[in-house]
XYZ file of C-alpha atoms in Angstrom:
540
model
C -81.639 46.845 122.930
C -84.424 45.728 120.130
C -82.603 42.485 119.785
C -82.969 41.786 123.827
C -86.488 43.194 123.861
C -87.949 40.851 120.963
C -85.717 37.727 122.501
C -87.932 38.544 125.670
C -91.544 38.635 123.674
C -90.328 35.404 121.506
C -88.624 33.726 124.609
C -90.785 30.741 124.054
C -88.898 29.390 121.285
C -87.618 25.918 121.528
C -83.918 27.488 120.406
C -83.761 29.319 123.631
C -83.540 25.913 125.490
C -81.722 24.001 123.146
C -78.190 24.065 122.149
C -76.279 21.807 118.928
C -73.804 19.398 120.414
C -71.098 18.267 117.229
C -68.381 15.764 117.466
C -69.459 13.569 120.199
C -66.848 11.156 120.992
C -67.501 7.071 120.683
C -67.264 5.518 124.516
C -66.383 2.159 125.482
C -69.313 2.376 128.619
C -71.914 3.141 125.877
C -72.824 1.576 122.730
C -75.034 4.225 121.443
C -73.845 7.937 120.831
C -78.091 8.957 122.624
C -76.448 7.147 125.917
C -73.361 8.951 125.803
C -74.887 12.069 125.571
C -77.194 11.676 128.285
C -74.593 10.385 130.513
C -72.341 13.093 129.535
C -75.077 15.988 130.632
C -76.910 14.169 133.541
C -73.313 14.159 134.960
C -71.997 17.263 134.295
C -75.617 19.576 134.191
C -77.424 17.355 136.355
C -79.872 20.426 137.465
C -80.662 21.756 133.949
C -80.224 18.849 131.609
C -83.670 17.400 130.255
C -83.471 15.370 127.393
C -81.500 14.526 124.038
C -81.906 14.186 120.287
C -79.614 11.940 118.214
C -79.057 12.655 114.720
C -79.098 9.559 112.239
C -77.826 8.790 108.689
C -81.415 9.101 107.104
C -80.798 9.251 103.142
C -82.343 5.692 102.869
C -85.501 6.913 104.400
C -85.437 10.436 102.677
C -84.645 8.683 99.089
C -87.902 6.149 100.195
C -89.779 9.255 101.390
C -89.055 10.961 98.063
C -89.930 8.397 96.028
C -93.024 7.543 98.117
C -94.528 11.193 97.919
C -93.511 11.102 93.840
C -95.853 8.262 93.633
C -98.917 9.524 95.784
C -98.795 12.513 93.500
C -98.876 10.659 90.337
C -102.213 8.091 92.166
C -103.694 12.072 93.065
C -103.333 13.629 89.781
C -105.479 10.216 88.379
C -108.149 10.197 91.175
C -108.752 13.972 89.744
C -108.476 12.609 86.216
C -111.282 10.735 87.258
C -113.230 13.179 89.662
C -113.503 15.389 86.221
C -115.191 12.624 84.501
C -113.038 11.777 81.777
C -114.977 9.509 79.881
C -111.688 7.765 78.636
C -110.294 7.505 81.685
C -113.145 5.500 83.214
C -113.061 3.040 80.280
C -109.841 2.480 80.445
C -108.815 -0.640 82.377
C -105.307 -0.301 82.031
C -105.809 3.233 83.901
C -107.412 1.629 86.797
C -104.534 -1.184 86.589
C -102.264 1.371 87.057
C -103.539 2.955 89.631
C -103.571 -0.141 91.609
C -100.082 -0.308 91.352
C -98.962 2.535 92.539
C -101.106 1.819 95.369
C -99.048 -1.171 96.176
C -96.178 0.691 95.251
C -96.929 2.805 98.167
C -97.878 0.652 100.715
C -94.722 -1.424 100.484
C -92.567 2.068 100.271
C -94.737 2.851 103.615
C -93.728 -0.692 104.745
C -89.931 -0.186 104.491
C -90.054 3.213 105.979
C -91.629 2.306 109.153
C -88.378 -0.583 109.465
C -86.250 1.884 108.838
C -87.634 4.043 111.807
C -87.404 1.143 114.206
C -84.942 1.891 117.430
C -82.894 -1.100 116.465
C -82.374 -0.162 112.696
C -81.704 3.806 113.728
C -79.041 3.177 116.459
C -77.154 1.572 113.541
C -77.144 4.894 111.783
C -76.677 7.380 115.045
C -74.321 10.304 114.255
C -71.829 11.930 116.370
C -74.401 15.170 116.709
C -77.239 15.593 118.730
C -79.506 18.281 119.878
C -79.730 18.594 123.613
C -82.950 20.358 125.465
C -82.661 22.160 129.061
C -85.087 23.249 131.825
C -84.109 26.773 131.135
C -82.614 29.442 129.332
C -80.118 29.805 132.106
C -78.816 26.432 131.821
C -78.965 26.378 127.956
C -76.629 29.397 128.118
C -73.978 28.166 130.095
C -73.694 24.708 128.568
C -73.758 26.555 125.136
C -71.265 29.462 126.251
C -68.615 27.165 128.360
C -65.742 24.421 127.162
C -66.964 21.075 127.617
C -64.210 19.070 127.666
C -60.394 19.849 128.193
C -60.143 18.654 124.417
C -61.986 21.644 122.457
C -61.786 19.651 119.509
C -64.612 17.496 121.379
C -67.938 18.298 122.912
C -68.634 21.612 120.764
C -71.605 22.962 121.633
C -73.334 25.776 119.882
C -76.737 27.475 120.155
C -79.423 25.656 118.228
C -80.698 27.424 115.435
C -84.463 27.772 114.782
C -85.944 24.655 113.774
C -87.070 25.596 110.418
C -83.813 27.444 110.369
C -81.336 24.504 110.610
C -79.578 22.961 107.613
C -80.138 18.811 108.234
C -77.681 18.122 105.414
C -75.056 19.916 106.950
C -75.278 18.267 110.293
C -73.945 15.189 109.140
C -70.661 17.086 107.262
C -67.631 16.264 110.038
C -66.235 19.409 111.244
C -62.897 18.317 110.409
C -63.968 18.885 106.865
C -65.042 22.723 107.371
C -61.416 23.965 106.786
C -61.408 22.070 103.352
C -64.955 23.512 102.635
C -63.984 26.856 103.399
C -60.600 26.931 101.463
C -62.500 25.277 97.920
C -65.617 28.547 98.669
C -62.843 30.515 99.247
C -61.195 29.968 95.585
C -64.317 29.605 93.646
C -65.112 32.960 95.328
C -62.289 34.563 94.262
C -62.156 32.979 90.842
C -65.492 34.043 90.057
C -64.328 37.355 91.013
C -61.160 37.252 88.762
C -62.807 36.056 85.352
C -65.703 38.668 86.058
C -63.511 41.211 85.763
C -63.295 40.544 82.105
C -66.552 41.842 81.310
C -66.638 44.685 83.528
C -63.757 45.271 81.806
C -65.640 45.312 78.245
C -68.937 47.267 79.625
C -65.976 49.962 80.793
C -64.435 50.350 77.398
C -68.244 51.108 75.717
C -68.496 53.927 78.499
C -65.439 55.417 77.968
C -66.306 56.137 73.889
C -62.937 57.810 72.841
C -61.072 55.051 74.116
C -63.565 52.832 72.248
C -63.072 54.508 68.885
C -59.211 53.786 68.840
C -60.290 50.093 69.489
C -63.084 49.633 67.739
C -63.048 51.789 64.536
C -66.493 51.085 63.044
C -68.264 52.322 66.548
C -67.798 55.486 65.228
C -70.444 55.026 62.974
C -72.835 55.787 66.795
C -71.914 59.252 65.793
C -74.206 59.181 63.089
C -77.891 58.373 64.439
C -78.479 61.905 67.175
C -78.943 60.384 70.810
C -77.611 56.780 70.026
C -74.278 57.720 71.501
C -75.972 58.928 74.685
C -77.544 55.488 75.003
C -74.666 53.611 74.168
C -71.982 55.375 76.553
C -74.739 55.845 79.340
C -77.594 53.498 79.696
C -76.326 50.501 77.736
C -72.983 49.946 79.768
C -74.945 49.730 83.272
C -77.858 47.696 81.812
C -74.676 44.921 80.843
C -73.349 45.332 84.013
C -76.677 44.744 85.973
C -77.771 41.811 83.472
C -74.402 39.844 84.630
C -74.602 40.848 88.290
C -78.330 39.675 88.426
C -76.557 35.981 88.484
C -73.701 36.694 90.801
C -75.681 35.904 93.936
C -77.174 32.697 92.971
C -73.952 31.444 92.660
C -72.260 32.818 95.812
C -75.154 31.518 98.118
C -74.760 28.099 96.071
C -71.336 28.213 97.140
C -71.898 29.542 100.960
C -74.108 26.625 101.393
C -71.328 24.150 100.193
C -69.372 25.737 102.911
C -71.158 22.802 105.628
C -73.196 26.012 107.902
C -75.588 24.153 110.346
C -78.243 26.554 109.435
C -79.731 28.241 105.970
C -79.277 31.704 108.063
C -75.966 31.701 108.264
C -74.811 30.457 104.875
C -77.404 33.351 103.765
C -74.991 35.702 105.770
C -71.832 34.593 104.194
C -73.393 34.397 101.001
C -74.238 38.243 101.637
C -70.668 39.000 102.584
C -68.886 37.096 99.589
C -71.660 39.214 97.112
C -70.591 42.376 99.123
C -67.286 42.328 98.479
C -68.040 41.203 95.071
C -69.715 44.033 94.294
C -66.915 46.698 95.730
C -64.119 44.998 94.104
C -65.771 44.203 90.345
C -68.672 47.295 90.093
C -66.683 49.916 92.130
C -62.538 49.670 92.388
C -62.535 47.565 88.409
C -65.305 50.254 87.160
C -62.895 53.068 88.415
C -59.659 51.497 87.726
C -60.681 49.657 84.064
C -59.083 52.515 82.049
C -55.461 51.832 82.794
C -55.781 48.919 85.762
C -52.458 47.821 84.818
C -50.494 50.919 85.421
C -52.886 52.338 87.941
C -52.052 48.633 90.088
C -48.512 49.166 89.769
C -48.508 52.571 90.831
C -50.336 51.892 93.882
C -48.036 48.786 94.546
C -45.009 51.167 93.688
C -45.948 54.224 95.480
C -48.828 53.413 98.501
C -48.885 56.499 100.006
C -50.427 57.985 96.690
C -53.130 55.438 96.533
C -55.778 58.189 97.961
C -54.918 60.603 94.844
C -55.246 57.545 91.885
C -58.728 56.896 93.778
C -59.938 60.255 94.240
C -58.915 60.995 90.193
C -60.354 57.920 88.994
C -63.420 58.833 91.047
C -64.128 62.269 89.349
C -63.821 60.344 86.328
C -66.256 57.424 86.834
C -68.914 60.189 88.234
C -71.837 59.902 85.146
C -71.172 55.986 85.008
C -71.799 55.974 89.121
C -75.432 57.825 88.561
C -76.109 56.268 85.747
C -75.882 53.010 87.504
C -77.817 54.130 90.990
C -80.554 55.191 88.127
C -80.496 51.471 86.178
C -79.898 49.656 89.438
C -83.345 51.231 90.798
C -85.299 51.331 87.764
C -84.566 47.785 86.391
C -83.972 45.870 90.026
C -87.239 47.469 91.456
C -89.095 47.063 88.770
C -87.846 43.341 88.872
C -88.489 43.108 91.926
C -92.458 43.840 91.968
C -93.010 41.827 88.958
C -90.994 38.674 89.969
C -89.908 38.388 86.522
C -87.231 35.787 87.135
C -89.397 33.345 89.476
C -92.470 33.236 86.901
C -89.974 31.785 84.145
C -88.827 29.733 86.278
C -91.817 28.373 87.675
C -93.283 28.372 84.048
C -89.976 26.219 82.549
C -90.601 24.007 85.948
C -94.283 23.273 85.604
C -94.173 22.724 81.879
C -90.783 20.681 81.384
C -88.998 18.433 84.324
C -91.437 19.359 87.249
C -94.731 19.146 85.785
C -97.177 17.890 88.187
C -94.547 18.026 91.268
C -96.288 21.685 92.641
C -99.700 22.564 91.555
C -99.923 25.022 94.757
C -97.553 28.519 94.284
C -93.805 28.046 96.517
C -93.743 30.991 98.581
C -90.083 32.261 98.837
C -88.142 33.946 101.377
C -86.676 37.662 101.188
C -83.604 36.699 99.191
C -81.053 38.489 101.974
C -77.804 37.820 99.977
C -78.945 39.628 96.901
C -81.078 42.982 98.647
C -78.628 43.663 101.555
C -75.471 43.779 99.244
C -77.088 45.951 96.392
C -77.961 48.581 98.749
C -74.780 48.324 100.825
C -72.846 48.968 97.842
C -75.421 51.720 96.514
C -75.243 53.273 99.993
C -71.362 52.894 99.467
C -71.096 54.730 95.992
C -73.084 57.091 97.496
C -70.850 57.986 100.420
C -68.018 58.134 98.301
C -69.681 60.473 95.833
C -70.855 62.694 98.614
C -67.868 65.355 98.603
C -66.327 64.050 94.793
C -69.759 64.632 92.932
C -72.445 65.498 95.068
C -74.882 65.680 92.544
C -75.479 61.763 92.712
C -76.719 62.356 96.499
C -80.364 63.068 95.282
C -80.744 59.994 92.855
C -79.493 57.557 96.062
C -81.749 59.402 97.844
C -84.669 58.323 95.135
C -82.931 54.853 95.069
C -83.143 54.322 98.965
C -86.862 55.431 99.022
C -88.184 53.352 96.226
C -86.478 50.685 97.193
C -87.859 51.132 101.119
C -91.639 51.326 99.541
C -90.744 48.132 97.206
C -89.184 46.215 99.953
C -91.968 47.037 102.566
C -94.161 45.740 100.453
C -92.818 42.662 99.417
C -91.640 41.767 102.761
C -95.312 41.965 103.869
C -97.314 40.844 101.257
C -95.114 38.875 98.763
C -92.182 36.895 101.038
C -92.816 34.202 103.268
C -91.007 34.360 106.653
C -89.429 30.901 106.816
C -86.934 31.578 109.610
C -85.673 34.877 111.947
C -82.617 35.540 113.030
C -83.294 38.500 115.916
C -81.478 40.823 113.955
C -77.865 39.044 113.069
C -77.449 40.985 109.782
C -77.024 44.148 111.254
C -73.926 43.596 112.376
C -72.676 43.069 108.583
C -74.762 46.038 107.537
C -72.976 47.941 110.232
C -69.548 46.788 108.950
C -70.192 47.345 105.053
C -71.116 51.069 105.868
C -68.290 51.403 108.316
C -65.720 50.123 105.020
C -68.020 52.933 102.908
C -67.089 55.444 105.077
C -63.531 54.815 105.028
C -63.343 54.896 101.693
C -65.207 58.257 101.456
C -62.356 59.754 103.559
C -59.569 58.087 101.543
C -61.542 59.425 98.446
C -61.446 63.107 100.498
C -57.702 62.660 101.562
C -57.042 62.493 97.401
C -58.751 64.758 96.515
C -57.477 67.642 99.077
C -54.597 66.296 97.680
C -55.537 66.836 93.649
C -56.347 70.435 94.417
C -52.898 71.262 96.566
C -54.304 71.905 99.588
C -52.082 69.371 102.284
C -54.019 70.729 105.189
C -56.607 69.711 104.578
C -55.901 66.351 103.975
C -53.818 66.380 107.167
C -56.715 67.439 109.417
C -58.518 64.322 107.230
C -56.481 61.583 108.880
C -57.741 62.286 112.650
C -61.555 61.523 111.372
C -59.909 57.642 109.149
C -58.878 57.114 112.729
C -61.942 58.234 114.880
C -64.206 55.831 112.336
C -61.657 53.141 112.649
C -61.539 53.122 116.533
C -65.474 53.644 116.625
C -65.437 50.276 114.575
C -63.147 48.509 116.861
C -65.565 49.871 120.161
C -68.843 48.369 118.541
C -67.219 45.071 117.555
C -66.125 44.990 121.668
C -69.300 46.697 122.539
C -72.398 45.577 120.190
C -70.986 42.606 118.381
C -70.904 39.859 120.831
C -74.603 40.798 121.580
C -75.870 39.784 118.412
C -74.213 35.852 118.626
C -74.470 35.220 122.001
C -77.243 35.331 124.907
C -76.394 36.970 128.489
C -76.980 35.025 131.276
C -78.904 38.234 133.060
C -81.197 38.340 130.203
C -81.788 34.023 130.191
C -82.424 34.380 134.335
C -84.793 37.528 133.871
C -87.371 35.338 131.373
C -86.940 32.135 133.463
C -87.964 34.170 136.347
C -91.024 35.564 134.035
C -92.012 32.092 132.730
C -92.725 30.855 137.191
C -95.813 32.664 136.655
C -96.577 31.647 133.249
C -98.105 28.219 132.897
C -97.371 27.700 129.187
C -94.098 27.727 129.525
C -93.271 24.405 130.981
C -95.186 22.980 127.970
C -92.911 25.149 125.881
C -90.134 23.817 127.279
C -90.795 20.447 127.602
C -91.822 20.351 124.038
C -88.421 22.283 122.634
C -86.587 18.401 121.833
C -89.405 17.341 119.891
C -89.228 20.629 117.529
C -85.912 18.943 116.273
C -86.700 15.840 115.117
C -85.133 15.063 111.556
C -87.593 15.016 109.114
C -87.355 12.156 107.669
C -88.845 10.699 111.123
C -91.558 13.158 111.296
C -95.029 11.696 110.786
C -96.216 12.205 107.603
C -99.842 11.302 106.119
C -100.868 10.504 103.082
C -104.023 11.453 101.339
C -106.054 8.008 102.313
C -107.717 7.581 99.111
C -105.745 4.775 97.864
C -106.715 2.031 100.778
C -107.990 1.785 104.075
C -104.622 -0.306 105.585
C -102.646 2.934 104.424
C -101.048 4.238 107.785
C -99.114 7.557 108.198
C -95.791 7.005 108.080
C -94.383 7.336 112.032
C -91.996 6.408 114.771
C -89.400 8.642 115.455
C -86.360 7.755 118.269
């Protein structure tokens, strides 16, 4: 219901009339993939179709653009040289030489550009994609929502993302090439995963210190110095563990984004689910099973109906790492978190090494989804597990959950910049990582009934593994298609609200024009360099 209700108080967005057309198929009548596509809907929406954007090949023009902003920052940073009244720098001919160069520099860079945007020279580089604009909602949702073609392999449409939302780069990936994307993000997933486990692995044997001994002789020499054990079993093997997670996400989204996703949402959201079940399979199963993983694997393999013992054992075992870990996570993450630790090195090793000059105003950055929501899914996860095993951890999660609301609050508000919105279409992941928590809690309880002889009880267990896994299956046929796709009740109700509203046939007639490339957007130059400088225009 709070997804419907904000689509009706945002229903002016352009990506509520628009929809993403892909593989557009060359015709013989047309020599230009635009005509095609406006013959295609003028014929087949005739009542609801209103206009068409092509996609072109524009590297050229974004390598000329590129090279055309480099220079106007370099002819700034010497008209403030000057402004300061370097006394050098106004004797110095060869300055003022130099400057006059770049100027021409520019000019011709502006010069090829605008060729480049001509309608002859673009047609040349149309792409089989185009966005496509409608009257109204209504007529956007059907086209979007229906098979355009008997061929499905042709004619995809899909809703348009938000304009600031969309992924140009992708656009031009063939979708032929998705399955071979997915496969290669698929095994560098998974062999990220695999190699990781060798230092969970290592952080597990310091936590466990009487294995550690037998390995490691000299470590008994921690013995010595009163509290150093305490820190070396406790605090030191989840501050490891945390310093080589920290990294984990930058390389999954890296990956997502390979994947060829039409918009930076929803590689964000598979970037959140590979990190998810990162997280469960390296931090929680290879904490728990680290001891013996061999034998405890080929026990499970051997014998699967005592898999819910081995996990509730080796959950008793692992509870003091567990809340040790909520405790690090929140202390170091948070703290992290508000000080923006990582992004001030990074914008310090930018500004004084290969980017100097390139940014003298601060990059606002967006709430980094794929590294918050799968933290505290997996937190939230522990927790549930730990609920009935060791219930003592229940208090620090609850610590951990309210810090990191007042943190997150915050930085949402007052720190991130908003830089697209999605209507809610995490929460149906968030939905589905606590759904796989609470599974495992009740796995974790049919164990442990079973570690303390009691098969009754772990009987009258099953009937609630089955309730959560049918209540699952209900929201998936019940919630879930909500979230991806738009009813055609709720597209009729605001086209009927937008007859009385004047603004909205501006808004609509406007939507086409929010997806221009932008490489063909207009773009102006500071005009300090000469008056024949022109902003850089013409767009298809």
């Amino acid at each position: 219901m709070r997804r419907i209700e904000y689509l009706h108080k945002v229903r002016h967005r352009p990506d509520q009339f628009t929809i993403l057309v892909r593989e557009i198929p060359p015709s013989s009548e047309h020599i230009s993939y635009g005509a095609c596509v406006d013959d295609f809907f003028s014929k087949h929406h005739p009542h609801t179709y209103q206009s068409c954007q092509i996609l072109y090949d524009g590297k050229i023009i974004e390598d000329l653009l590129h090279d055309a902003v480099s220079i106007e920052r370099k002819i700034q940073h010497m008209i403030q040289k000057q402004g300061r009244g370097s006394k050098f720098f106004n004797l110095c001919s060869k300055s003022i030489e130099e400057r006059e160069v770049y100027e021409e520099k520019l000019q011709q860079l502006c010069h090829r550009i605008r060729n480049l945007q001509r309608k002859n020279i673009l047609k040349e580089k149309e792409l089989p994609v185009a966005f496509v604009s409608f009257k109204t909602r209504q007529g956007a949702t059907i086209a979007y929502q229906s098979q355009q073609h008997d061929n499905p392999l042709i004619w995809v449409t899909e809703m348009a993302p938000e304009p600031r939302d969309v992924s140009w780069k992708n656009l031009s990936v063939p979708r032929c090439h998705f399955l071979l994307h997915k496969i290669g993000v698929f095994l560098g997933a998974s062999l990220l995963t695999i190699f990781f486990a060798i230092p969970v692995a290592a952080v597990q044997g310091i936590a466990q210190f009487e294995k550690l001994k037998k390995w490691f002789p000299p470590a008994m020499a921690v013995q010595l110095i009163p509290g150093l054990r305490s820190i070396v079993t406790g605090y030191l093997p989840s501050a490891i563990l945390n310093t080589f997670i920290y990294i984990v996400p930058f390389a999954m989204v890296a990956m997502a984004r390979l994947q060829g996703f039409f918009s930076r949402s929803k590689g964000d959201m598979k970037a959140c689910s590979m990190v998810f079940y990162f997280l469960v399979g390296n931090v929680f199963f290879l904490s728990l099973l680290s001891g013996s993983l061999l034998h405890q694997i080929g026990e499970s393999i051997a014998h699967p109906g005592d898999f819910p013992r081995h996990l509730a054992a080796a959950v008793s075992a692992q509870a003091d790492f567990f809340i040790t870990y909520i405790l690090t996570d929140g202390l170091s993450l948070f703290s992290l978190e508000i000080l923006q630790a990582g992004l001030l090195i990074w914008d310090f090793i930018r500004a004084n090494t290969f980017g100097r000059g390139q940014n003298e105003n601060p990059y606002l950055f967006s709430l980094p989804y794929y590294r918050v929501i799968p933290f505290v899914s997996v937190s939230i996860l522990i927790g549930m597990v730990y609920a009935v095993v060791a219930p003592l951890l229940l208090p620090f999660l609850v610590v951990y959950l309210f810090l990191g609301y007042v943190v997150y609050v915050n930085q949402i508000q007052d720190v991130y910049d908003t830089t697209y919105e999605t209507c809610g279409q995490y929460w149906p992941y968030i939905h589905q990582y606590i759904t796989i928590a609470i599974i495992l809690m009740q796995i974790t309880m049919i164990g442990l009934f079973g570690l303390k002889s009691k098969p009754a009880a772990s009987i009258s267990t099953l009937p609630f593994l089955l309730l959560t896994i049918l209540f699952n299956e209900y929201c998936k046929m019940r919630f879930y298609p909500t979230f991806f796709n738009n009813s055609i009740q709720n597209a009729v109700k605001n086209d009927q609200l937008d007859e009385k509203d004047v603004s909205a046939e501006e808004c609509c007639e406007s939507a086409i024009s929010a997806y221009v490339q932008p490489c063909l957007r207009p773009i102006s130059f500071s005009c300090h360099e000469s008056s024949s400088m022109q902003p850089l225009v013409v767009s298809a």
